Amino acid sequence: MKQPVKIGIVGIGVISGIYLKNITARFKNLEIRAVCDLIRSKAEKAALEYHIPIIYDTMEELFADPQIDIVLNLTRPYEHYAVTYGALMAGKHVYSEKPLGASLQEGKELTALARKKGLMIAGAPDTFLGAGIQTCKKLIESGFIGTPIGASAFMVCRGHESWHEDPEFYYKYGGGPMFDMGPYYLTALVNLIGAVKHVSGMAKITFPKRTITSQPLNGTVIQVDVPTYITGMMQFENDAIGTIFTTFDVYTAEVPRIEIYGSAGTLSVPDPNTFGGPVRLYRPESGEFKEIPLLFDYADNSRGLGLSEMADALISGRLPKTHMSQTFHVLEIMDGITRSAEEHHEIEISSCEDYRKFSSL
């Protein structure tokens, strides 16, 4: 495989804008060859604005293009499985938006198929590769907070129906605050602390119906099918204990995004939905949090960084940092927390060892 690596994009929705911008203007090892969307006008607009040579009417036509190396799956969560499966069957590597699949079973089938065919799945989020979380990782590895003993993570908002143009999928299969936003927080946590071996959770649907107040669907009522208030507990492989709280039910809260608690200090981690943000370190000798300068590149909105890194990995014959070992581990944690809430017992995370081996490479 040679540079630039050719990309075919399936799904031209809200998130596609920053991918299109960064791939065409920033990541020179990538080239968009084709786009496809169920609404052809969206694909036409993207192709015109970003000088993309080919528009395919169906994803199967895109998969059949022999010049496409990686399929970028930007569809809705409940569509991720079908698109990734089809691309793998056609012999393409895949980079998928989060989550890997809308269920643990979908994730198992996709990773098994990729291994069987000798293909690569990698995926979002790639924000952990940014300056903020990489600086946090360096501080932890350098001993600034001693041994990590615990963590907390909070994702609090009132839902997406007030601003998103078509928010219903956030409340359907594959959606909800855990599966939608949890990947950012959990990917950050496992990168900073390590693999998770056990989880437990509690969850509920607070508001069974939601009314869209954004355009063009203002007034449409959504039936909520997935939990929107979820609290999970995690035991990491190093015996640190973490909590995660995700909700679409709360207007606001005065809580940190992520904190890592160590034997010698506390680390305040920036919003994991961003690449930069303030990193703040508390040491007992100072008695206060102090902001630490970012030590790495990519502090701005660098979505597409993971795709670019995947392309480099394919060329050099190594595993990408966004490899499916990570996205599957995060998916299993989210599934485990949700299943624990339904079944009322602790869930063992089977991918713990696999993620530990991958993260040590």
Tab-separated table of C-alpha atoms in Angstrom:
chain	number	residue	atom	x	y	z
A	1	MET	CA	0.000	0.000	0.000
A	2	LYS	CA	1.320	3.422	-0.980
A	3	GLN	CA	0.592	6.956	0.096
A	4	PRO	CA	-1.786	8.592	-0.176
A	5	VAL	CA	-4.111	5.904	1.132
A	6	LYS	CA	-7.439	6.138	-0.682
A	7	ILE	CA	-10.594	6.523	1.393
A	8	GLY	CA	-14.236	5.811	0.565
A	9	ILE	CA	-16.738	7.481	2.892
A	10	VAL	CA	-20.149	5.995	3.665
A	11	GLY	CA	-22.466	8.442	5.444
A	12	ILE	CA	-22.372	12.218	5.002
A	13	GLY	CA	-24.042	13.337	8.219
A	14	VAL	CA	-23.267	15.945	10.878
A	15	ILE	CA	-19.905	14.465	11.906
A	16	SER	CA	-18.658	14.169	8.307
A	17	GLY	CA	-17.890	17.885	7.994
A	18	ILE	CA	-14.809	17.894	10.203
A	19	TYR	CA	-13.570	14.627	8.671
A	20	LEU	CA	-13.907	16.027	5.153
A	21	LYS	CA	-12.153	19.243	6.138
A	22	ASN	CA	-9.238	17.606	7.934
A	23	ILE	CA	-8.677	14.766	5.465
A	24	THR	CA	-8.516	17.137	2.506
A	25	ALA	CA	-6.589	19.971	4.156
A	26	ARG	CA	-4.494	18.437	6.896
A	27	PHE	CA	-3.676	14.742	6.606
A	28	LYS	CA	-1.597	14.445	3.476
A	29	ASN	CA	-1.290	10.657	3.689
A	30	LEU	CA	-5.029	10.362	2.922
A	31	GLU	CA	-7.053	10.969	-0.233
A	32	ILE	CA	-10.843	10.781	-0.493
A	33	ARG	CA	-11.683	8.862	-3.645
A	34	ALA	CA	-15.450	8.463	-3.258
A	35	VAL	CA	-18.469	9.251	-1.090
A	36	CYS	CA	-21.869	7.642	-0.665
A	37	ASP	CA	-25.015	8.591	1.239
A	38	LEU	CA	-28.622	7.423	1.162
A	39	ILE	CA	-29.518	11.054	0.454
A	40	ARG	CA	-27.575	11.643	-2.747
A	41	SER	CA	-27.746	15.433	-2.435
A	42	LYS	CA	-25.570	15.247	0.694
A	43	ALA	CA	-22.919	13.284	-1.190
A	44	GLU	CA	-23.127	15.711	-4.117
A	45	LYS	CA	-22.618	18.702	-1.841
A	46	ALA	CA	-19.586	17.106	-0.177
A	47	ALA	CA	-18.086	16.074	-3.517
A	48	LEU	CA	-18.474	19.593	-4.907
A	49	GLU	CA	-17.052	21.354	-1.854
A	50	TYR	CA	-14.104	19.025	-1.326
A	51	HIS	CA	-13.361	18.079	-4.954
A	52	ILE	CA	-14.110	14.382	-4.496
A	53	PRO	CA	-14.054	12.607	-7.880
A	54	ILE	CA	-16.686	9.880	-7.416
A	55	ILE	CA	-20.186	9.628	-5.951
A	56	TYR	CA	-21.595	6.136	-5.569
A	57	ASP	CA	-25.312	5.488	-5.332
A	58	THR	CA	-24.882	2.459	-3.062
A	59	MET	CA	-22.317	1.386	-0.532
A	60	GLU	CA	-21.892	-1.900	-2.409
A	61	GLU	CA	-20.667	0.036	-5.443
A	62	LEU	CA	-18.208	1.896	-3.233
A	63	PHE	CA	-16.992	-1.346	-1.656
A	64	ALA	CA	-16.359	-2.780	-5.133
A	65	ASP	CA	-14.015	0.061	-6.119
A	66	PRO	CA	-10.581	-1.621	-6.347
A	67	GLN	CA	-8.726	1.632	-5.630
A	68	ILE	CA	-10.316	2.228	-2.229
A	69	ASP	CA	-8.095	1.024	0.630
A	70	ILE	CA	-10.135	2.026	3.705
A	71	VAL	CA	-13.867	2.505	4.107
A	72	LEU	CA	-14.671	5.323	6.535
A	73	ASN	CA	-17.956	4.392	8.218
A	74	LEU	CA	-19.740	7.577	9.333
A	75	THR	CA	-23.251	6.154	9.471
A	76	ARG	CA	-25.558	6.084	12.488
A	77	PRO	CA	-24.707	3.658	15.306
A	78	TYR	CA	-27.349	1.076	14.402
A	79	GLU	CA	-25.993	1.073	10.821
A	80	HIS	CA	-22.342	0.546	11.766
A	81	TYR	CA	-22.577	-3.245	11.714
A	82	ALA	CA	-24.047	-3.586	8.219
A	83	VAL	CA	-21.633	-1.108	6.661
A	84	THR	CA	-18.532	-2.520	8.332
A	85	TYR	CA	-19.613	-6.102	7.606
A	86	GLY	CA	-20.208	-5.322	3.940
A	87	ALA	CA	-16.873	-3.557	3.594
A	88	LEU	CA	-14.989	-6.436	5.214
A	89	MET	CA	-16.727	-8.960	2.973
A	90	ALA	CA	-15.558	-6.898	-0.001
A	91	GLY	CA	-11.964	-7.046	1.270
A	92	LYS	CA	-11.700	-3.502	2.615
A	93	HIS	CA	-10.159	-2.238	5.814
A	94	VAL	CA	-12.570	-0.148	7.900
A	95	TYR	CA	-12.340	2.868	10.149
A	96	SER	CA	-15.662	3.315	11.965
A	97	GLU	CA	-17.155	6.082	14.017
A	98	LYS	CA	-18.060	5.034	17.546
A	99	PRO	CA	-19.278	2.627	18.705
A	100	LEU	CA	-17.825	-0.415	16.939
A	101	GLY	CA	-21.310	-1.955	16.929
A	102	ALA	CA	-24.687	-1.300	18.478
A	103	SER	CA	-24.359	-4.443	20.609
A	104	LEU	CA	-21.662	-6.724	21.960
A	105	GLN	CA	-22.743	-9.489	19.579
A	106	GLU	CA	-22.268	-7.191	16.592
A	107	GLY	CA	-18.791	-6.346	17.848
A	108	LYS	CA	-17.906	-10.017	18.246
A	109	GLU	CA	-19.038	-10.847	14.728
A	110	LEU	CA	-17.185	-7.933	13.151
A	111	THR	CA	-13.878	-8.566	14.919
A	112	ALA	CA	-14.084	-12.295	14.136
A	113	LEU	CA	-14.712	-11.554	10.455
A	114	ALA	CA	-11.836	-9.054	10.288
A	115	ARG	CA	-9.427	-11.579	11.776
A	116	LYS	CA	-10.673	-14.329	9.465
A	117	LYS	CA	-10.087	-12.161	6.402
A	118	GLY	CA	-6.809	-10.656	7.606
A	119	LEU	CA	-8.270	-7.146	7.535
A	120	MET	CA	-8.109	-4.203	9.898
A	121	ILE	CA	-10.896	-2.503	11.807
A	122	ALA	CA	-9.991	0.656	13.669
A	123	GLY	CA	-12.242	3.341	15.001
A	124	ALA	CA	-13.235	6.412	16.909
A	125	PRO	CA	-12.780	8.077	19.168
A	126	ASP	CA	-9.335	9.332	18.274
A	127	THR	CA	-9.432	12.243	20.723
A	128	PHE	CA	-7.191	10.280	23.102
A	129	LEU	CA	-4.382	10.818	20.565
A	130	GLY	CA	-4.624	14.568	21.096
A	131	ALA	CA	-2.450	16.839	23.198
A	132	GLY	CA	-4.711	16.824	26.260
A	133	ILE	CA	-4.998	13.134	27.058
A	134	GLN	CA	-1.484	12.355	25.803
A	135	THR	CA	-0.142	14.951	28.245
A	136	CYS	CA	-2.154	13.295	31.028
A	137	LYS	CA	-0.765	9.901	30.054
A	138	LYS	CA	2.788	11.238	30.174
A	139	LEU	CA	2.226	12.714	33.645
A	140	ILE	CA	0.847	9.416	34.970
A	141	GLU	CA	3.647	7.356	33.414
A	142	SER	CA	6.192	9.779	34.883
A	143	GLY	CA	4.813	9.249	38.390
A	144	PHE	CA	3.334	12.693	39.051
A	145	ILE	CA	0.268	11.232	40.810
A	146	GLY	CA	1.956	8.056	42.028
A	147	THR	CA	-0.001	4.832	41.537
A	148	PRO	CA	-3.505	5.334	40.083
A	149	ILE	CA	-6.039	4.064	42.617
A	150	GLY	CA	-9.301	5.386	41.202
A	151	ALA	CA	-11.095	7.545	38.667
A	152	SER	CA	-14.391	9.303	38.028
A	153	ALA	CA	-16.016	10.406	34.788
A	154	PHE	CA	-19.130	12.500	34.199
A	155	MET	CA	-20.980	13.188	30.936
A	156	VAL	CA	-23.978	15.342	31.756
A	157	CYS	CA	-26.358	16.944	29.265
A	158	ARG	CA	-30.091	17.322	28.598
A	159	GLY	CA	-30.094	15.454	25.283
A	160	HIS	CA	-29.764	16.431	21.642
A	161	GLU	CA	-33.324	17.190	20.564
A	162	SER	CA	-32.894	20.946	21.034
A	163	TRP	CA	-30.074	21.304	18.479
A	164	HIS	CA	-29.621	18.204	16.290
A	165	GLU	CA	-31.412	18.189	12.927
A	166	ASP	CA	-32.564	14.572	13.325
A	167	PRO	CA	-31.934	13.406	16.928
A	168	GLU	CA	-34.230	10.362	17.151
A	169	PHE	CA	-31.438	7.786	16.715
A	170	TYR	CA	-29.839	8.964	19.973
A	171	TYR	CA	-32.780	7.369	21.803
A	172	LYS	CA	-32.953	4.133	19.817
A	173	TYR	CA	-30.953	0.876	19.529
A	174	GLY	CA	-27.247	1.711	19.619
A	175	GLY	CA	-27.892	5.134	21.141
A	176	GLY	CA	-28.275	6.554	24.635
A	177	PRO	CA	-25.649	8.518	26.571
A	178	MET	CA	-23.492	5.488	27.343
A	179	PHE	CA	-23.153	4.223	23.774
A	180	ASP	CA	-23.076	7.728	22.278
A	181	MET	CA	-20.685	9.551	24.622
A	182	GLY	CA	-19.299	6.716	26.746
A	183	PRO	CA	-16.671	5.780	24.133
A	184	TYR	CA	-14.895	9.131	24.606
A	185	TYR	CA	-14.711	8.752	28.383
A	186	LEU	CA	-13.956	5.035	28.496
A	187	THR	CA	-11.297	5.232	25.781
A	188	ALA	CA	-9.584	7.960	27.785
A	189	LEU	CA	-9.815	5.942	30.997
A	190	VAL	CA	-8.400	2.699	29.612
A	191	ASN	CA	-5.559	4.613	27.978
A	192	LEU	CA	-4.731	6.340	31.265
A	193	ILE	CA	-5.280	3.476	33.729
A	194	GLY	CA	-5.421	0.234	31.741
A	195	ALA	CA	-7.787	-2.629	31.007
A	196	VAL	CA	-11.067	-3.136	32.863
A	197	LYS	CA	-11.829	-6.576	34.330
A	198	HIS	CA	-15.236	-6.187	36.046
A	199	VAL	CA	-18.149	-3.755	35.813
A	200	SER	CA	-21.514	-3.152	37.410
A	201	GLY	CA	-24.227	-0.628	36.666
A	202	MET	CA	-27.616	0.918	37.299
A	203	ALA	CA	-29.748	2.599	34.644
A	204	LYS	CA	-33.185	3.980	33.884
A	205	ILE	CA	-35.282	5.812	31.306
A	206	THR	CA	-36.284	9.042	33.056
A	207	PHE	CA	-38.428	10.519	30.282
A	208	PRO	CA	-40.111	7.878	28.054
A	209	LYS	CA	-40.972	10.497	25.433
A	210	ARG	CA	-38.978	13.427	24.072
A	211	THR	CA	-40.167	16.321	21.917
A	212	ILE	CA	-37.847	17.687	19.232
A	213	THR	CA	-37.509	21.481	19.407
A	214	SER	CA	-34.894	21.882	16.659
A	215	GLN	CA	-35.566	22.275	12.949
A	216	PRO	CA	-36.717	20.753	10.663
A	217	LEU	CA	-38.561	18.274	12.940
A	218	ASN	CA	-39.777	20.711	15.597
A	219	GLY	CA	-42.713	19.181	17.498
A	220	THR	CA	-41.993	15.557	16.606
A	221	VAL	CA	-42.307	13.218	19.595
A	222	ILE	CA	-39.630	10.556	20.114
A	223	GLN	CA	-40.294	7.281	21.905
A	224	VAL	CA	-37.234	6.561	24.070
A	225	ASP	CA	-36.087	2.934	23.843
A	226	VAL	CA	-32.741	2.985	25.694
A	227	PRO	CA	-31.598	4.079	29.180
A	228	THR	CA	-30.800	7.774	29.459
A	229	TYR	CA	-29.483	7.842	33.045
A	230	ILE	CA	-26.649	5.358	33.570
A	231	THR	CA	-24.113	4.939	36.351
A	232	GLY	CA	-21.353	2.353	36.108
A	233	MET	CA	-18.552	1.084	38.295
A	234	MET	CA	-15.363	-0.437	36.917
A	235	GLN	CA	-12.569	-2.444	38.465
A	236	PHE	CA	-9.421	-2.015	36.433
A	237	GLU	CA	-6.854	-4.750	36.057
A	238	ASN	CA	-4.479	-2.861	38.392
A	239	ASP	CA	-7.325	-2.878	41.009
A	240	ALA	CA	-8.087	0.830	40.634
A	241	ILE	CA	-11.824	1.488	40.915
A	242	GLY	CA	-13.587	3.906	38.592
A	243	THR	CA	-17.073	5.334	38.236
A	244	ILE	CA	-18.755	6.684	35.116
A	245	PHE	CA	-22.000	8.638	34.939
A	246	THR	CA	-23.652	9.421	31.601
A	247	THR	CA	-27.025	11.080	31.157
A	248	PHE	CA	-29.284	12.854	28.685
A	249	ASP	CA	-31.624	13.863	31.541
A	250	VAL	CA	-29.780	16.608	33.436
A	251	TYR	CA	-29.560	20.282	32.485
A	252	THR	CA	-26.177	20.933	34.044
A	253	ALA	CA	-23.866	19.899	36.885
A	254	GLU	CA	-20.760	21.144	38.674
A	255	VAL	CA	-18.634	18.039	38.239
A	256	PRO	CA	-15.326	17.360	36.476
A	257	ARG	CA	-15.192	15.610	33.115
A	258	ILE	CA	-12.609	13.062	34.272
A	259	GLU	CA	-10.377	12.872	37.328
A	260	ILE	CA	-7.666	10.294	37.983
A	261	TYR	CA	-6.838	9.727	41.649
A	262	GLY	CA	-3.340	8.588	42.570
A	263	SER	CA	-1.395	7.737	45.675
A	264	ALA	CA	0.567	10.983	45.325
A	265	GLY	CA	-1.839	13.403	43.648
A	266	THR	CA	-4.900	14.000	41.473
A	267	LEU	CA	-5.095	14.685	37.749
A	268	SER	CA	-7.938	16.645	36.160
A	269	VAL	CA	-8.344	15.417	32.581
A	270	PRO	CA	-9.832	17.671	29.877
A	271	ASP	CA	-13.082	16.953	28.046
A	272	PRO	CA	-12.376	13.671	26.190
A	273	ASN	CA	-14.604	14.846	23.325
A	274	THR	CA	-11.847	17.354	22.522
A	275	PHE	CA	-8.200	16.980	21.561
A	276	GLY	CA	-6.814	19.706	23.808
A	277	GLY	CA	-8.254	21.421	26.861
A	278	PRO	CA	-6.724	22.291	30.242
A	279	VAL	CA	-4.750	19.632	32.110
A	280	ARG	CA	-4.633	20.332	35.844
A	281	LEU	CA	-2.455	18.585	38.427
A	282	TYR	CA	-2.910	18.572	42.202
A	283	ARG	CA	0.057	17.744	44.398
A	284	PRO	CA	-0.249	17.846	48.211
A	285	GLU	CA	2.845	19.996	48.615
A	286	SER	CA	1.266	22.801	46.579
A	287	GLY	CA	-2.225	22.393	48.023
A	288	GLU	CA	-3.914	23.456	44.793
A	289	PHE	CA	-4.550	22.414	41.200
A	290	LYS	CA	-2.034	23.862	38.748
A	291	GLU	CA	-2.476	23.887	34.978
A	292	ILE	CA	0.180	21.935	33.088
A	293	PRO	CA	1.303	23.038	29.606
A	294	LEU	CA	0.307	20.607	26.861
A	295	LEU	CA	3.297	18.506	25.855
A	296	PHE	CA	2.114	17.134	22.510
A	297	ASP	CA	0.675	18.205	19.175
A	298	TYR	CA	-2.977	18.146	18.048
A	299	ALA	CA	-4.715	20.381	20.576
A	300	ASP	CA	-7.338	21.622	18.093
A	301	ASN	CA	-10.188	19.659	16.491
A	302	SER	CA	-8.135	16.962	14.769
A	303	ARG	CA	-10.809	14.372	13.911
A	304	GLY	CA	-9.387	12.138	11.260
A	305	LEU	CA	-6.117	11.816	13.198
A	306	GLY	CA	-6.951	8.203	14.025
A	307	LEU	CA	-7.704	7.447	10.378
A	308	SER	CA	-4.416	9.024	9.344
A	309	GLU	CA	-2.544	7.017	11.987
A	310	MET	CA	-4.313	3.857	10.776
A	311	ALA	CA	-3.121	4.542	7.221
A	312	ASP	CA	0.456	4.867	8.467
A	313	ALA	CA	0.045	1.616	10.412
A	314	LEU	CA	-1.166	-0.261	7.339
A	315	ILE	CA	1.784	0.971	5.325
A	316	SER	CA	4.312	0.009	7.999
A	317	GLY	CA	2.657	-3.317	8.896
A	318	ARG	CA	1.802	-2.559	12.524
A	319	LEU	CA	-1.427	-2.251	14.495
A	320	PRO	CA	-2.987	1.215	14.693
A	321	LYS	CA	-3.504	2.859	18.072
A	322	THR	CA	-7.256	2.871	17.364
A	323	HIS	CA	-7.305	-0.890	16.640
A	324	MET	CA	-10.432	-2.956	17.211
A	325	SER	CA	-8.845	-4.461	20.334
A	326	GLN	CA	-9.528	-1.086	21.925
A	327	THR	CA	-12.906	-0.317	20.362
A	328	PHE	CA	-14.162	-3.807	21.230
A	329	HIS	CA	-12.943	-3.511	24.833
A	330	VAL	CA	-14.799	-0.215	25.192
A	331	LEU	CA	-17.915	-1.744	23.603
A	332	GLU	CA	-17.804	-4.670	26.041
A	333	ILE	CA	-17.464	-2.301	29.010
A	334	MET	CA	-20.520	-0.316	27.866
A	335	ASP	CA	-22.492	-3.490	27.215
A	336	GLY	CA	-21.436	-4.880	30.588
A	337	ILE	CA	-22.583	-1.801	32.503
A	338	THR	CA	-25.910	-1.822	30.681
A	339	ARG	CA	-26.392	-5.576	31.127
A	340	SER	CA	-25.465	-5.354	34.806
A	341	ALA	CA	-28.230	-2.783	35.273
A	342	GLU	CA	-30.706	-5.216	33.686
A	343	GLU	CA	-29.491	-8.400	35.409
A	344	HIS	CA	-28.449	-6.932	38.790
A	345	HIS	CA	-25.034	-8.541	39.110
A	346	GLU	CA	-21.377	-7.819	38.350
A	347	ILE	CA	-20.176	-8.559	34.809
A	348	GLU	CA	-16.730	-9.908	33.910
A	349	ILE	CA	-15.057	-8.257	30.905
A	350	SER	CA	-13.644	-11.022	28.725
A	351	SER	CA	-11.541	-8.724	26.529
A	352	CYS	CA	-9.439	-7.505	29.470
A	353	GLU	CA	-6.407	-9.637	28.635
A	354	ASP	CA	-6.589	-8.916	24.907
A	355	TYR	CA	-6.667	-5.176	25.523
A	356	ARG	CA	-3.771	-5.396	27.985
A	357	LYS	CA	-1.666	-7.229	25.395
A	358	PHE	CA	-2.591	-4.723	22.679
A	359	SER	CA	-1.910	-1.684	24.853
A	360	SER	CA	1.523	-3.007	25.796
A	361	LEU	CA	2.680	-3.203	22.168
